Amino acid sequence: MNINLTQEQKIKLRNLHRESRDRLVCDRIRCVLLCTDGWTPEMIADLQLIHETTVRRHLNDWLNGEKLAPENGGSDSHLSEEQTAELITYLTNNLLPTTQAIIEQVADWWGIRYTVPGMTKWLHRNGFSYRKPVGVPHKFSAEAQRAFVETYNELKQKAGDDEPILFIDAVHPTQGTKLAYGWMPAGKKSHPVETTGSRTRLNIMGALNLNDISSTVIREYDSINSLNIARFFIAIRETYPIKQKVHIILDGAGYHRADLVKEWVYVMNIELHYLPPYSPHLNPIERLWKVMNEQVRNNRYFASPKVFRQKIHHFFDNILPGLAGTLSRRINDNFQTLKNATSS
């Protein structure tokens, strides 16, 4: 059995062998490379510690289409219908960290051995994807979140177009470089980003109207406390006349519930609606902070606190008005209530 490879093909296979995480694919590559160097199947089998018929199959696969792995990454019929259903149920209720861990579980239960590509194909066929779990605060109440969503929908109907609903919150961006994911050339070192350990941070209050994202009210303060919350209500009234009742949705932080704040909302014709505890995902302005990070903070170096502050305010003053029309799919009130996690 003869296999002839060009120098370019050999280099390509060696690179693939170095990069591949699949042991079986690496076995096939070594068989092909050794054969092209004049090794017989018997010699290759002795070196690889595999059966000679397996070597011949690998070499035939290469000769018949340069194939280094089964077309489907594994057999569709490894598991019976009953076994498939049992594994789906188990994986739905238990988070295994790697494909290899699932392979070992299947082998332990039924003595069936999958390759990594084969199990990956099986997972995709059965509706699984590789993602991070969603962090769920231990103390949150799913019932309280559902009740809030119902109350909010009723408020929307009642308020109509006459009484604006604003979501408010504070954000504290820091000057320190915020590293984030991005597309880079494969096989090369990660793209270098200059960093700084500066702890300079801003204290920003924002008020978001989902019907007019471009008019988000933004103010910076030395600190976030009840007095500055009251001052922020005055800033809101610069956009919304005082004769127009305003509904504000906010979290239950202590300074939001202070007596001073409650006195000011009465004077300023504002009604407060508090979010359930541990429910930041029910405040759409959190998504606006994420957009801010993407636009002006992620992977960016700020030479000084002054430059940092200018960039943050430039986003709200100049970039956000132009982006607002494209953000409704990301920043909206299509709330999803969380489910309580099962304690392990």
Coordinates of C-alpha atoms in Angstrom, one line a residue:
M1 CA 0.0 0.0 0.0
N2 CA 1.7 3.2 -1.2
I3 CA 0.8 6.8 -0.4
N4 CA 2.6 9.6 -2.0
L5 CA 2.4 13.1 -0.5
T6 CA 3.9 16.4 -1.7
Q7 CA 6.0 18.3 0.8
E8 CA 3.1 20.8 1.1
Q9 CA 0.7 18.0 2.0
K10 CA 3.1 16.7 4.6
I11 CA 3.5 20.1 6.2
K12 CA -0.3 20.5 6.3
L13 CA -0.8 17.2 8.0
R14 CA 1.9 17.8 10.6
N15 CA 0.3 21.2 11.4
L16 CA -3.1 19.5 11.7
H17 CA -1.6 16.8 14.0
R18 CA -0.1 19.5 16.2
E19 CA -3.4 21.5 16.5
S20 CA -5.9 18.6 16.7
R21 CA -7.3 17.6 20.1
D22 CA -8.8 14.4 18.7
R23 CA -6.6 11.5 19.5
L24 CA -8.1 9.3 16.8
V25 CA -7.6 11.9 14.1
C26 CA -3.9 12.2 15.2
D27 CA -3.6 8.4 14.9
R28 CA -4.8 8.5 11.3
I29 CA -2.4 11.3 10.5
R30 CA 0.6 9.4 11.9
C31 CA -0.5 6.3 9.9
V32 CA -0.5 8.3 6.6
L33 CA 2.8 10.1 7.3
L34 CA 4.6 6.9 8.2
C35 CA 3.2 5.1 5.2
T36 CA 4.5 7.8 2.9
D37 CA 7.9 7.4 4.5
G38 CA 7.9 3.7 3.5
W39 CA 6.6 2.0 6.6
T40 CA 4.5 -1.1 6.1
P41 CA 1.1 -1.5 7.8
E42 CA 2.6 -4.1 10.1
M43 CA 5.4 -1.7 11.2
I44 CA 2.9 1.1 11.7
A45 CA 0.6 -1.1 13.8
D46 CA 3.6 -2.1 16.1
L47 CA 4.6 1.5 16.6
Q48 CA 1.0 2.8 17.1
L49 CA 0.0 -0.1 19.3
I50 CA -3.1 -0.7 17.2
H51 CA -4.3 -3.6 15.1
E52 CA -3.0 -3.9 11.6
T53 CA -6.5 -4.0 10.1
T54 CA -7.1 -0.6 11.8
V55 CA -4.0 0.8 10.1
R56 CA -5.2 -0.5 6.7
R57 CA -8.6 1.0 7.2
H58 CA -7.1 4.4 8.1
L59 CA -4.9 4.3 5.0
N60 CA -7.8 3.2 2.7
D61 CA -9.8 6.1 4.1
W62 CA -7.1 8.5 3.1
L63 CA -6.6 7.0 -0.4
N64 CA -10.4 7.0 -1.0
G65 CA -10.9 10.7 -0.1
E66 CA -8.2 11.9 2.2
K67 CA -10.5 11.3 5.1
L68 CA -9.1 11.6 8.6
A69 CA -12.3 11.1 10.6
P70 CA -15.7 9.3 10.0
E71 CA -18.1 11.5 8.0
N72 CA -20.6 11.8 10.8
G73 CA -18.0 12.0 13.5
G74 CA -19.4 8.7 14.9
S75 CA -22.2 6.3 14.4
D76 CA -25.8 7.4 14.6
S77 CA -26.8 4.1 16.1
H78 CA -24.5 3.9 19.1
L79 CA -27.3 4.5 21.5
S80 CA -30.7 2.9 21.5
E81 CA -33.8 5.0 21.7
E82 CA -34.1 4.2 25.4
Q83 CA -30.5 5.1 26.1
T84 CA -30.8 8.3 24.1
A85 CA -33.8 9.4 26.1
E86 CA -32.1 8.6 29.4
L87 CA -28.9 10.6 28.4
I88 CA -31.0 13.6 27.2
T89 CA -32.8 13.7 30.5
Y90 CA -29.5 13.4 32.5
L91 CA -27.8 16.1 30.5
T92 CA -30.8 18.4 30.8
N93 CA -30.7 18.2 34.6
N94 CA -26.9 17.9 35.1
L95 CA -24.2 20.2 33.6
L96 CA -21.2 18.3 32.4
P97 CA -18.2 20.6 31.7
T98 CA -16.7 18.9 28.6
T99 CA -17.6 16.5 25.7
Q100 CA -15.0 14.1 27.1
A101 CA -16.9 14.0 30.4
I102 CA -20.1 13.0 28.5
I103 CA -18.1 10.3 26.6
E104 CA -16.9 8.9 29.9
Q105 CA -20.4 8.9 31.3
V106 CA -21.8 7.0 28.3
A107 CA -18.9 4.5 28.5
D108 CA -19.4 4.0 32.2
W109 CA -23.2 3.4 31.9
W110 CA -23.3 1.3 28.7
G111 CA -19.8 0.4 27.7
I112 CA -20.2 2.4 24.5
R113 CA -17.3 4.5 23.3
Y114 CA -17.8 7.7 21.3
T115 CA -15.1 9.9 19.7
V116 CA -15.1 13.6 20.5
P117 CA -16.4 14.5 17.0
G118 CA -19.0 11.7 17.3
M119 CA -20.4 12.9 20.6
T120 CA -20.3 16.5 19.5
K121 CA -22.5 15.5 16.5
W122 CA -24.8 13.6 18.8
L123 CA -25.2 16.6 21.1
H124 CA -26.0 19.0 18.2
R125 CA -28.5 16.5 16.8
N126 CA -30.3 16.2 20.1
G127 CA -30.6 20.0 20.7
F128 CA -27.6 20.7 22.9
S129 CA -25.2 23.6 22.6
Y130 CA -22.0 24.5 24.5
R131 CA -22.8 27.6 26.6
K132 CA -22.2 29.1 30.0
P133 CA -24.9 28.7 32.6
V134 CA -26.9 31.7 33.7
G135 CA -26.0 32.9 37.2
V136 CA -29.0 33.0 39.4
P137 CA -28.9 34.9 42.8
H138 CA -29.5 32.4 45.6
K139 CA -32.0 34.7 47.4
F140 CA -34.2 35.9 44.5
S141 CA -37.9 35.1 44.2
A142 CA -39.3 33.9 40.9
E143 CA -42.8 34.7 42.1
A144 CA -41.9 38.3 42.9
Q145 CA -40.4 38.7 39.5
R146 CA -43.5 37.4 37.8
A147 CA -45.7 39.7 39.9
F148 CA -43.5 42.6 38.9
V149 CA -43.9 41.9 35.2
E150 CA -47.6 41.7 35.6
T151 CA -47.8 45.0 37.5
Y152 CA -45.5 46.6 35.0
N153 CA -47.7 45.6 32.0
E154 CA -50.7 47.0 33.9
L155 CA -48.8 50.2 34.5
K156 CA -48.0 50.5 30.8
Q157 CA -51.7 50.2 29.9
K158 CA -52.7 52.7 32.5
A159 CA -49.9 55.3 31.8
G160 CA -50.3 55.2 28.0
D161 CA -48.5 58.1 26.2
D162 CA -49.3 60.7 28.8
E163 CA -47.2 59.5 31.7
P164 CA -43.6 58.4 30.8
I165 CA -42.1 55.4 32.4
L166 CA -38.4 55.7 33.2
F167 CA -35.9 53.0 34.3
I168 CA -33.1 54.5 36.5
D169 CA -29.9 53.1 37.8
A170 CA -26.3 54.0 38.7
V171 CA -23.2 52.8 36.8
H172 CA -19.6 53.1 38.0
P173 CA -17.2 52.7 35.0
T174 CA -13.5 52.6 35.9
Q175 CA -10.5 53.8 34.0
G176 CA -8.8 50.5 34.2
T177 CA -8.6 48.7 30.9
K178 CA -11.6 46.4 30.4
L179 CA -10.5 43.4 28.4
A180 CA -13.1 41.7 26.3
Y181 CA -13.5 39.0 23.7
G182 CA -12.9 39.7 20.0
W183 CA -12.0 37.9 16.8
M184 CA -8.3 37.3 16.3
P185 CA -6.2 35.3 13.8
A186 CA -6.1 31.7 14.8
G187 CA -2.8 30.2 15.8
K188 CA -1.2 33.5 16.8
K189 CA -0.7 35.2 20.1
S190 CA -3.6 37.2 21.5
H191 CA -3.8 40.7 20.3
P192 CA -1.9 42.9 22.9
V193 CA -3.9 45.8 24.5
E194 CA -2.2 48.4 26.7
T195 CA -3.6 48.3 30.2
T196 CA -3.6 50.6 33.3
G197 CA -4.3 49.8 36.9
S198 CA -5.9 53.2 37.6
R199 CA -8.8 52.9 40.0
T200 CA -10.4 56.2 38.9
R201 CA -14.1 55.6 38.5
L202 CA -17.2 57.7 37.6
N203 CA -20.5 57.7 39.4
I204 CA -23.2 58.1 36.8
M205 CA -27.0 58.1 37.1
G206 CA -29.1 57.4 34.1
A207 CA -32.9 57.5 33.4
L208 CA -34.0 55.4 30.4
N209 CA -37.3 55.9 28.5
L210 CA -37.8 52.8 26.2
N211 CA -39.9 54.9 23.9
D212 CA -37.1 57.5 23.4
I213 CA -33.7 55.9 24.1
S214 CA -31.9 58.9 22.5
S215 CA -33.2 61.1 25.3
T216 CA -31.7 59.1 28.1
V217 CA -31.0 61.5 31.0
I218 CA -27.4 61.2 32.3
R219 CA -25.7 63.0 35.2
E220 CA -22.4 62.5 36.9
Y221 CA -22.1 63.0 40.7
D222 CA -19.2 62.8 43.2
S223 CA -21.1 59.9 44.9
I224 CA -24.5 58.2 44.7
N225 CA -26.6 59.0 47.8
S226 CA -30.1 60.1 48.6
L227 CA -29.3 63.8 48.1
N228 CA -27.9 63.3 44.6
I229 CA -30.9 61.0 43.8
A230 CA -33.1 64.0 44.7
R231 CA -30.9 66.2 42.5
F232 CA -31.2 63.7 39.7
F233 CA -35.0 64.0 39.8
I234 CA -34.6 67.7 39.1
A235 CA -32.4 66.8 36.1
I236 CA -35.2 64.5 34.9
R237 CA -37.6 67.3 35.1
E238 CA -35.5 69.3 32.7
T239 CA -36.7 66.8 30.1
Y240 CA -40.2 66.1 31.4
P241 CA -42.3 69.0 32.5
I242 CA -43.4 68.8 36.2
K243 CA -47.1 68.9 35.3
Q244 CA -46.6 65.5 33.5
K245 CA -46.6 62.6 36.0
V246 CA -43.5 60.4 35.7
H247 CA -43.2 56.8 36.8
I248 CA -39.7 55.7 37.8
I249 CA -38.7 52.0 38.1
L250 CA -35.7 51.4 40.3
D251 CA -34.0 48.9 42.6
G252 CA -34.4 48.8 46.3
A253 CA -31.0 50.3 47.3
G254 CA -31.1 52.1 50.6
Y255 CA -30.6 55.6 49.1
H256 CA -33.6 55.0 46.8
R257 CA -35.8 54.4 49.8
A258 CA -34.6 57.2 52.0
D259 CA -37.1 59.7 53.4
L260 CA -35.5 62.5 51.5
V261 CA -36.1 60.7 48.2
K262 CA -39.7 60.0 49.1
E263 CA -40.3 63.6 50.0
W264 CA -38.9 64.8 46.7
V265 CA -40.9 62.4 44.5
Y266 CA -44.1 63.9 46.1
V267 CA -42.9 67.4 45.3
M268 CA -41.7 66.5 41.8
N269 CA -44.9 64.6 40.8
I270 CA -43.1 61.3 40.5
E271 CA -44.3 57.8 41.4
L272 CA -41.7 55.2 42.3
H273 CA -42.0 51.5 41.5
Y274 CA -39.4 49.2 43.0
L275 CA -37.9 46.2 41.4
P276 CA -37.9 42.8 43.2
P277 CA -34.7 42.1 45.1
Y278 CA -31.8 40.5 43.0
S279 CA -33.4 41.4 39.7
P280 CA -31.1 43.6 37.6
H281 CA -32.2 41.8 34.4
L282 CA -35.6 43.4 34.9
N283 CA -34.0 46.9 34.4
P284 CA -33.3 47.5 30.7
I285 CA -30.8 50.3 31.5
E286 CA -28.4 47.6 32.5
R287 CA -28.2 46.7 28.8
L288 CA -27.5 50.3 28.0
W289 CA -24.4 50.1 30.3
K290 CA -23.3 47.1 28.3
V291 CA -23.6 49.0 25.0
M292 CA -21.5 51.8 26.6
N293 CA -18.8 49.4 27.4
E294 CA -18.8 47.9 23.9
Q295 CA -18.6 51.3 22.3
V296 CA -16.0 53.1 24.4
R297 CA -14.5 50.9 27.1
N298 CA -13.8 47.4 25.9
N299 CA -10.1 46.8 25.0
R300 CA -9.4 50.6 25.2
Y301 CA -6.6 52.3 27.1
F302 CA -7.2 55.7 28.7
A303 CA -4.1 57.8 29.2
S304 CA -5.6 60.0 32.0
P305 CA -8.8 60.4 34.1
K306 CA -9.7 63.4 32.0
V307 CA -9.6 61.5 28.7
F308 CA -11.5 58.6 30.3
R309 CA -14.3 61.0 31.5
Q310 CA -14.5 62.7 28.1
K311 CA -14.9 59.4 26.3
I312 CA -17.7 58.2 28.6
H313 CA -19.6 61.5 28.2
H314 CA -19.0 61.5 24.5
F315 CA -20.8 58.2 24.3
F316 CA -23.9 59.6 26.0
D317 CA -23.8 63.0 24.3
N318 CA -22.8 62.1 20.7
I319 CA -22.8 58.3 20.0
L320 CA -26.0 57.2 21.8
P321 CA -28.3 59.6 19.9
G322 CA -27.1 58.1 16.6
L323 CA -27.3 54.5 17.8
A324 CA -30.7 54.8 19.6
G325 CA -32.8 53.8 16.6
T326 CA -30.9 50.5 16.3
L327 CA -31.1 49.4 19.9
S328 CA -34.7 48.5 20.4
R329 CA -34.0 44.8 19.8
R330 CA -31.4 44.8 22.6
I331 CA -32.9 47.3 25.0
N332 CA -36.6 46.6 25.6
D333 CA -39.1 45.3 28.1
N334 CA -39.3 41.8 26.7
F335 CA -38.5 40.5 30.2
Q336 CA -37.5 37.0 31.1
T337 CA -38.1 35.9 34.6
L338 CA -35.5 33.5 36.1
K339 CA -36.1 30.1 37.5
N340 CA -34.7 29.1 40.8
A341 CA -31.5 27.0 40.4
T342 CA -31.4 23.5 41.9
S343 CA -28.9 23.5 44.7
S344 CA -26.2 20.9 44.2

